[in-house]
Short mmCIF file of N, CA, C and O in Angstrom, two decimals:
data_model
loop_
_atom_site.label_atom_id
_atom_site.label_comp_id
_atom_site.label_asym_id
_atom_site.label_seq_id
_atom_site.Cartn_x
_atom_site.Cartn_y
_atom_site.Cartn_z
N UNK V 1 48.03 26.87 -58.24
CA UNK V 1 46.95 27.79 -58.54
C UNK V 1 47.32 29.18 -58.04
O UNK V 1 47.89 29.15 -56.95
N UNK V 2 47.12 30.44 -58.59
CA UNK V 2 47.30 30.94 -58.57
C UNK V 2 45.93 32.08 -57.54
O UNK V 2 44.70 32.09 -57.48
N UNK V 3 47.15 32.94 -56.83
CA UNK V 3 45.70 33.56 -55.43
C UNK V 3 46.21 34.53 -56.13
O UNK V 3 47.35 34.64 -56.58
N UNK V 4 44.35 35.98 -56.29
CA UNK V 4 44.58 36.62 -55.97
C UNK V 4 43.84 37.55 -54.44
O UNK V 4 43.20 37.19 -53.46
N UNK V 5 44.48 39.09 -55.04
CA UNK V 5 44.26 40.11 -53.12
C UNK V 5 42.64 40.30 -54.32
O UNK V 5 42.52 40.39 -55.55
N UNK V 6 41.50 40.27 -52.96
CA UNK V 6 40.60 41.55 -53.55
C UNK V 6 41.15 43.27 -53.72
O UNK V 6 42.28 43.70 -53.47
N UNK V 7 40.31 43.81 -54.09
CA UNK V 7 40.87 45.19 -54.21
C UNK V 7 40.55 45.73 -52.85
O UNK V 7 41.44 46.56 -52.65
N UNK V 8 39.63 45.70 -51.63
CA UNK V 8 39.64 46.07 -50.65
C UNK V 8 40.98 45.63 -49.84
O UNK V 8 41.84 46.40 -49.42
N UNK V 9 40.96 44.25 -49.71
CA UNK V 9 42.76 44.02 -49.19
C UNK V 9 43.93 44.82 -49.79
O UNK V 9 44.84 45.37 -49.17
N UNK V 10 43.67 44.76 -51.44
CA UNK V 10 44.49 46.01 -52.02
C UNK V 10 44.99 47.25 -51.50
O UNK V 10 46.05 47.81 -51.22
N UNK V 11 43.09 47.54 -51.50
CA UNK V 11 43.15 48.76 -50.93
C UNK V 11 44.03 49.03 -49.69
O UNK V 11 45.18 49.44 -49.85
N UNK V 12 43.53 48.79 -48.44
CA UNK V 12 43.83 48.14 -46.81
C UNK V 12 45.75 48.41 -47.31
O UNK V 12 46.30 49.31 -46.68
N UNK V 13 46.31 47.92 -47.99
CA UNK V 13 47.67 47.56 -47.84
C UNK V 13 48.16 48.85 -48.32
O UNK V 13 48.88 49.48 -47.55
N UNK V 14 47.87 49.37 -49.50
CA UNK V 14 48.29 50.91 -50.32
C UNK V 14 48.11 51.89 -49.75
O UNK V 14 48.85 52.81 -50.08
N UNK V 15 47.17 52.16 -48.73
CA UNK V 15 46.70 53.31 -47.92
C UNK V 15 47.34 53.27 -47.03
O UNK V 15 47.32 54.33 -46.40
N UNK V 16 48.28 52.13 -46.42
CA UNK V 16 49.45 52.46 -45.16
C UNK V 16 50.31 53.36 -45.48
O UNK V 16 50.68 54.17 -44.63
N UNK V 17 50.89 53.38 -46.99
CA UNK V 17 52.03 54.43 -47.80
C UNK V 17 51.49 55.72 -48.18
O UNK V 17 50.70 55.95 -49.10
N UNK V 18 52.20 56.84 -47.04
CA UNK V 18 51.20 58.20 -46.67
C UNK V 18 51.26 58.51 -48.31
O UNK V 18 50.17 58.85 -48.78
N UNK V 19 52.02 58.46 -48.95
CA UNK V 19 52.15 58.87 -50.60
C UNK V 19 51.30 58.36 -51.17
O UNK V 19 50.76 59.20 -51.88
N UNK V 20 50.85 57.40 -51.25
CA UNK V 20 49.52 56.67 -51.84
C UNK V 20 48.34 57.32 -51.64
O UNK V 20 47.60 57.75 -52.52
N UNK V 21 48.07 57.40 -49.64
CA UNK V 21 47.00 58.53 -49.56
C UNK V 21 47.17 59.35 -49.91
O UNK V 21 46.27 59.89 -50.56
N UNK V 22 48.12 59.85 -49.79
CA UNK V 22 47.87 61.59 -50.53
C UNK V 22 47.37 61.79 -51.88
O UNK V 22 46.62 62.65 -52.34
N UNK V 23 48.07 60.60 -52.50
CA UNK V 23 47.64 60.43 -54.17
C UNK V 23 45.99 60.25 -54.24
O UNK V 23 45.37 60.56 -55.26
N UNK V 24 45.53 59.88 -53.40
CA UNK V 24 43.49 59.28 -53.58
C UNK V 24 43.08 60.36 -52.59
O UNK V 24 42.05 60.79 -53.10
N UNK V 25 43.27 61.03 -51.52
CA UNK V 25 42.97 62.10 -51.17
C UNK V 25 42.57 63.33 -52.12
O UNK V 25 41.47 63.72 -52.49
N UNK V 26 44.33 63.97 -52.48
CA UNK V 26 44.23 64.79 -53.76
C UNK V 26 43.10 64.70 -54.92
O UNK V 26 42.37 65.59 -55.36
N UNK V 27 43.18 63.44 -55.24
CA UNK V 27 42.26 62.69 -56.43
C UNK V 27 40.85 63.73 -55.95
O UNK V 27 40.39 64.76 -56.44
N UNK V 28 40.39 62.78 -54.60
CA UNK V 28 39.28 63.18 -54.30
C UNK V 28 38.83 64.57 -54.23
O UNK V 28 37.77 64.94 -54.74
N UNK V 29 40.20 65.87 -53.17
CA UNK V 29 39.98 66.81 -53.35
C UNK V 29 39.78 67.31 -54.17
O UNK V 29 39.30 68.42 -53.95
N UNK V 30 40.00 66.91 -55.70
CA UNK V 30 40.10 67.67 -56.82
C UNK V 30 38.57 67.02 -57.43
O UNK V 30 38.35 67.30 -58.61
N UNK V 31 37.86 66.45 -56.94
CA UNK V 31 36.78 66.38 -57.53
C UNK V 31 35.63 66.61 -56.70
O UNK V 31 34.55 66.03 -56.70
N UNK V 32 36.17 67.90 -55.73
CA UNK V 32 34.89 68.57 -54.47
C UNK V 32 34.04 68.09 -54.71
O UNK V 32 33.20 68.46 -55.54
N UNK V 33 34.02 66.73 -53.75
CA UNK V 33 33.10 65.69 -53.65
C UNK V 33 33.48 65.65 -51.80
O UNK V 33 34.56 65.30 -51.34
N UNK V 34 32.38 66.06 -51.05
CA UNK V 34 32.61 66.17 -49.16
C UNK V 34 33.02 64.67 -49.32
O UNK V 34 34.15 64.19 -49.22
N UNK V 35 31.72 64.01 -49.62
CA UNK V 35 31.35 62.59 -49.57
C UNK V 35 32.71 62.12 -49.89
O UNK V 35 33.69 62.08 -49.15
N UNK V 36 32.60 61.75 -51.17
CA UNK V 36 33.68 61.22 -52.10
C UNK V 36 35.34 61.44 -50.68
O UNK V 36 36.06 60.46 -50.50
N UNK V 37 35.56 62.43 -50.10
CA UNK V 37 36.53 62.92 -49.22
C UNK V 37 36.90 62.59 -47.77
O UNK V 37 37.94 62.58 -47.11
N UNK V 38 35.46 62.30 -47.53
CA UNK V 38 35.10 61.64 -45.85
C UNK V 38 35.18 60.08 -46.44
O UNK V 38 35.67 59.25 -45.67
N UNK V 39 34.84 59.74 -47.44
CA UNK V 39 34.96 58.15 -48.04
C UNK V 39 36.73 57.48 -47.79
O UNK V 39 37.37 56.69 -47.10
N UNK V 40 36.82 58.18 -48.60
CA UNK V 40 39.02 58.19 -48.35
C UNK V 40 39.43 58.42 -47.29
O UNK V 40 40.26 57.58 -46.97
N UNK V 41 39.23 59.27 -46.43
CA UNK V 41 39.23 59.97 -45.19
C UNK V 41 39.31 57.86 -43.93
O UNK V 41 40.14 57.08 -43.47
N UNK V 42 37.77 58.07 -44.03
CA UNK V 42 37.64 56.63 -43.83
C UNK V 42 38.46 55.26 -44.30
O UNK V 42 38.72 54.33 -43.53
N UNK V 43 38.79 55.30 -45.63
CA UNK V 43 40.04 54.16 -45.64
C UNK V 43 40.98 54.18 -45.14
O UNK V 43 41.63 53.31 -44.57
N UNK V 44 41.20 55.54 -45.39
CA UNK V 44 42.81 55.83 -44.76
C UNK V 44 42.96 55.54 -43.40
O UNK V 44 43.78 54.68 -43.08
N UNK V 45 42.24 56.17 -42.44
CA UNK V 45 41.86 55.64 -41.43
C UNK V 45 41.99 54.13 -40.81
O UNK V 45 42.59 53.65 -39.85
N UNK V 46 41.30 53.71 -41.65
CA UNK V 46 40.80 51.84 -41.75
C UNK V 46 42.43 50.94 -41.73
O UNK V 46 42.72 50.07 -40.92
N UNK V 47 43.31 51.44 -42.84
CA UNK V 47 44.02 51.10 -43.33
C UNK V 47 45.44 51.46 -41.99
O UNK V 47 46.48 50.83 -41.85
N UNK V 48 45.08 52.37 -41.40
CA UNK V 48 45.91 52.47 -40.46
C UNK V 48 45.27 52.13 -38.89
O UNK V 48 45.70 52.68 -37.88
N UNK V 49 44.34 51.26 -38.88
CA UNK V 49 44.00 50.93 -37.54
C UNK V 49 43.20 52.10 -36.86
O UNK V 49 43.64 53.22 -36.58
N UNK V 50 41.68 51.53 -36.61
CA UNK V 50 40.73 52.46 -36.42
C UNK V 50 41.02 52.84 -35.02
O UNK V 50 41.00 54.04 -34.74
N UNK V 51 41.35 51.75 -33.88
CA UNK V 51 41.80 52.18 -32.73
C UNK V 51 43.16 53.02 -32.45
O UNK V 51 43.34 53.91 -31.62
N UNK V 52 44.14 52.42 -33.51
CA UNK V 52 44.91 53.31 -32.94
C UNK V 52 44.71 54.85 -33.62
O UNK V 52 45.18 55.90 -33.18
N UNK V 53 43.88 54.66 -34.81
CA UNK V 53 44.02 56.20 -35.24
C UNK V 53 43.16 57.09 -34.12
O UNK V 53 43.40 58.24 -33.77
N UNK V 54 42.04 56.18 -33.63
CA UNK V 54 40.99 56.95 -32.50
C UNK V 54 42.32 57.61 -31.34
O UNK V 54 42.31 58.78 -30.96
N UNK V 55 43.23 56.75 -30.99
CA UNK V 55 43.95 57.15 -29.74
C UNK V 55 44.88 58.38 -30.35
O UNK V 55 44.46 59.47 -29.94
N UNK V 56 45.76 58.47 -31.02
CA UNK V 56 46.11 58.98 -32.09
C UNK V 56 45.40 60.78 -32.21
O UNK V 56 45.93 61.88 -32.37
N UNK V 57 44.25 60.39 -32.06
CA UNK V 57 43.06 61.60 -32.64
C UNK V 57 42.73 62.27 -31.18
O UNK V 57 42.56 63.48 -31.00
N UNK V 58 42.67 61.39 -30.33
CA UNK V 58 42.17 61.44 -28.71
C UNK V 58 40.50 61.74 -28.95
O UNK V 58 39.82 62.67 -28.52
N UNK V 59 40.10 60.60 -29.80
CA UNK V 59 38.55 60.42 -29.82
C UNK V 59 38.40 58.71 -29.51
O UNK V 59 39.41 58.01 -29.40
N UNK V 60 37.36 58.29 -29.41
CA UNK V 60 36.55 57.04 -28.70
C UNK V 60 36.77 56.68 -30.37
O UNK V 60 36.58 57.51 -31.26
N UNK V 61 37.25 55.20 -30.63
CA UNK V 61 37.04 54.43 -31.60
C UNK V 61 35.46 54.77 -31.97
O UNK V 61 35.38 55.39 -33.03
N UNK V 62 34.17 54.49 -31.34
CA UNK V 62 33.56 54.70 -31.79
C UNK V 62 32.49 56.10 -32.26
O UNK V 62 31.42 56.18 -32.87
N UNK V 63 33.37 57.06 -31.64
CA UNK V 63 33.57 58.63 -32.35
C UNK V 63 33.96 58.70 -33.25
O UNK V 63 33.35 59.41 -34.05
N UNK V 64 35.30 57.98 -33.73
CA UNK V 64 35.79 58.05 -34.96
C UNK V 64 35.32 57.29 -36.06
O UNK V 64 35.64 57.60 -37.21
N UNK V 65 34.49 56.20 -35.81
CA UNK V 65 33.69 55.89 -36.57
C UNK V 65 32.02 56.76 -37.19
O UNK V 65 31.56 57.10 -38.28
N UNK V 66 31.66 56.80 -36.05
CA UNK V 66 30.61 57.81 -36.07
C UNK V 66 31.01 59.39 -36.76
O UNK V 66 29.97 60.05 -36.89
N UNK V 67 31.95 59.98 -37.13
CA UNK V 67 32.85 61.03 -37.35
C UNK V 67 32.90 60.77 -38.81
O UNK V 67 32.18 61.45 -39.54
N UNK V 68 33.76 59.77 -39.36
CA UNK V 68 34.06 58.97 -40.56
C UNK V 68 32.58 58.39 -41.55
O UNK V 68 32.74 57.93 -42.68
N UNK V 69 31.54 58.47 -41.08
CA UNK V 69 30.49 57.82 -41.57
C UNK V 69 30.14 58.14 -42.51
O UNK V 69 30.92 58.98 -42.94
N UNK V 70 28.95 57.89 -43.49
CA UNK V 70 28.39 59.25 -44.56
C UNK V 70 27.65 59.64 -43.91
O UNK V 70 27.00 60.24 -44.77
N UNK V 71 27.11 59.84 -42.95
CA UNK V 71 26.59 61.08 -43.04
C UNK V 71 27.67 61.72 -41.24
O UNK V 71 27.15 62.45 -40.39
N UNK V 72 28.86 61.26 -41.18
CA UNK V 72 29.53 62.16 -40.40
C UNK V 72 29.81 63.88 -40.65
O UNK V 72 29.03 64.62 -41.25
N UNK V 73 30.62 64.14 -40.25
CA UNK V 73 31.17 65.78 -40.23
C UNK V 73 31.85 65.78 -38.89
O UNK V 73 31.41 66.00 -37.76
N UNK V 74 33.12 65.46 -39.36
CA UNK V 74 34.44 65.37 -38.52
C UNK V 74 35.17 66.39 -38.42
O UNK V 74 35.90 66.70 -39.35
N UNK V 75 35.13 67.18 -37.16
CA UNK V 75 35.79 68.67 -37.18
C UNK V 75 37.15 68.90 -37.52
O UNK V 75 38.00 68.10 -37.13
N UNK V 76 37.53 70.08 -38.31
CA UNK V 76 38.83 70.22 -38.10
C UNK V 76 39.87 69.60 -37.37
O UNK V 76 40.95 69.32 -37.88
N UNK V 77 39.60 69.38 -36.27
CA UNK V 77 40.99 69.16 -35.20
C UNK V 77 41.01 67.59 -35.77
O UNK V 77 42.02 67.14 -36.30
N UNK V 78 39.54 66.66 -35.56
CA UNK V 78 39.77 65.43 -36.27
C UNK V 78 40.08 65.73 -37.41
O UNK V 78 41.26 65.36 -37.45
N UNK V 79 39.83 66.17 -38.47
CA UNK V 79 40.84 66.15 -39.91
C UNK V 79 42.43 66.44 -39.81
O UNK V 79 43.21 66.09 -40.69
N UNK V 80 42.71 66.92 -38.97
CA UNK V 80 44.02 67.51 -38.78
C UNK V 80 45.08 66.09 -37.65
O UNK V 80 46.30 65.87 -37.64
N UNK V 81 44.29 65.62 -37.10
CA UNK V 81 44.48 64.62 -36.22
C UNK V 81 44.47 63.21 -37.19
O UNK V 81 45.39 62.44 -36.91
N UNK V 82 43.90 62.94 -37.88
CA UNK V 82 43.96 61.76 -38.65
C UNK V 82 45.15 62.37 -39.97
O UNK V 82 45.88 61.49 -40.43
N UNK V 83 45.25 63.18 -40.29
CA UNK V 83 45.96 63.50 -41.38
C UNK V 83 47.43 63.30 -40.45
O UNK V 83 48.41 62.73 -40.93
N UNK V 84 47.41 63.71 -39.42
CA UNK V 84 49.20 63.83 -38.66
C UNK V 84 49.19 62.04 -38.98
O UNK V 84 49.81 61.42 -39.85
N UNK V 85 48.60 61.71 -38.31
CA UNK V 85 48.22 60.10 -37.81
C UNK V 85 48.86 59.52 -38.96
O UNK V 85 49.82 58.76 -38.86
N UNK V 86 48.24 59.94 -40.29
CA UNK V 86 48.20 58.91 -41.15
C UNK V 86 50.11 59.20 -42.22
O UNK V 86 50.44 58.67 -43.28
N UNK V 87 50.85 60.11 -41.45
CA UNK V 87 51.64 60.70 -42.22
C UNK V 87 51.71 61.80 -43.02
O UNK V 87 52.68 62.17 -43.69
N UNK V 88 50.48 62.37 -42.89
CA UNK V 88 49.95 63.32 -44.36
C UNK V 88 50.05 64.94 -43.49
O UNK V 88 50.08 65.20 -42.28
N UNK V 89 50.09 65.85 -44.79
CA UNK V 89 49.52 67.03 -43.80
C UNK V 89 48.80 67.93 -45.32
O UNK V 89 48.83 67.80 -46.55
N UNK V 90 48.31 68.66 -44.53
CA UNK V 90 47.54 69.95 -44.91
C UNK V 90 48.27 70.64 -45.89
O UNK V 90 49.46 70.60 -45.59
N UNK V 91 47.98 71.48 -47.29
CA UNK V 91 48.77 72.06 -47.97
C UNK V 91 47.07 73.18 -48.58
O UNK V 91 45.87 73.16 -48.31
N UNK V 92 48.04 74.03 -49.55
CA UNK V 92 46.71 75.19 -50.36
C UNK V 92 47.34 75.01 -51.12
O UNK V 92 48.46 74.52 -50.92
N UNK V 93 46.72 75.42 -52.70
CA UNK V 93 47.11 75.80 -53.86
C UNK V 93 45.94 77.08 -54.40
O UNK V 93 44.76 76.95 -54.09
N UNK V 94 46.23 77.82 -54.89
CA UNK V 94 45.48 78.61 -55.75
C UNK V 94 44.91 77.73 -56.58
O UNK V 94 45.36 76.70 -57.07
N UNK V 95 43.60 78.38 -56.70
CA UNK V 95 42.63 77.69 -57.84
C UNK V 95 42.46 78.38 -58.59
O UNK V 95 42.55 79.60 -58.48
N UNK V 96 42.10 77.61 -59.76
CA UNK V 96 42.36 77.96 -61.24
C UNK V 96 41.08 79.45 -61.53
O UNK V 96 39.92 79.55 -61.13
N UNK V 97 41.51 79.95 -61.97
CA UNK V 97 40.86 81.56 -61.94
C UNK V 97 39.73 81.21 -63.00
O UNK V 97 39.84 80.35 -63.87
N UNK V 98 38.66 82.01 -62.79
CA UNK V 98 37.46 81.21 -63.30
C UNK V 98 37.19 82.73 -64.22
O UNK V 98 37.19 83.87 -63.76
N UNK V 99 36.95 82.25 -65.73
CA UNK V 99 37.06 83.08 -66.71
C UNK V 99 36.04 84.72 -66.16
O UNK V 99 35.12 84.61 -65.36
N UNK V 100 36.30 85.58 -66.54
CA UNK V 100 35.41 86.57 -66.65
C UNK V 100 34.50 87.34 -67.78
O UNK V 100 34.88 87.50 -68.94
N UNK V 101 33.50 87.71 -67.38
CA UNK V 101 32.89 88.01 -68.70
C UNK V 101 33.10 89.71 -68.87
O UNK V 101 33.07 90.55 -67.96
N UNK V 102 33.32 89.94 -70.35
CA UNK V 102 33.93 91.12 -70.53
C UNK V 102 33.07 91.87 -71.12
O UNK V 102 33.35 93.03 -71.41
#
C-alpha cells in the first residue's frame, strides 16, 4: 500500500531548503499581504525548529511564538534574526512605476 506525506509534513520538510523559502516568502511579498507574510514567516520558522530559531533570534520560544502569531508584529531585528537563522537575507527591488495621468 502505498503512504502518502500530508502537505503540512510537505510543507515542514521544503521550508528547511532556504531556496524554497525564499521562493513562498517572495510569493508572499509580492502579494502585500502583512498577514499572508507573518503566515510564511511562521512556517519557516516551524520548519526550522521553534526553539532553536528562538535561541538563534535571542528571544524566549514563547516570544517567538507570540511574535509569529496573527495578530503578532515582530520587530525588525526579529525579522532580520529569523531570516539569518533560516539561511535567507534581506534584498530591494524597484517597484514597478505606477502609470501617470497626463
Amino acid at each position: 500500500m502505498r503512504t502518502y506525506q500530508n502537505h503540512d509534513d510537505y510543507l515542514h520538510e521544503v521550508l528547511k531548503d532556504p531556496k524554497e523559502a525564499a521562493l513562498m516568502l517572495n510569493a508572499a511579498v509580492d502579494e502585500e499581504d502583512p498577514v499572508l507574510i507573518l503566515d510564511v514567516l511562521s512556517k519557516i520558522a516551524k520548519a526550522h525548529g521553534v526553539s532553536a530559531m528562538a535561541k538563534k533570534t535571542s528571544l524566549s520560544r514563547m516570544g517567538l511564538y507570540k511574535s509569529l502569531s496573527k495578530s503578532g508584529n515582530p520587530g525588525f531585528k526579529t525579522l532580520l534574526g529569523i531570516l539569518a537563522a533560516s539561511g535567507l537575507k534581506m534584498s530591494f527591488q524597484v517597484a514597478k512605476a505606477a502609470k501617470r495621468a497626463t
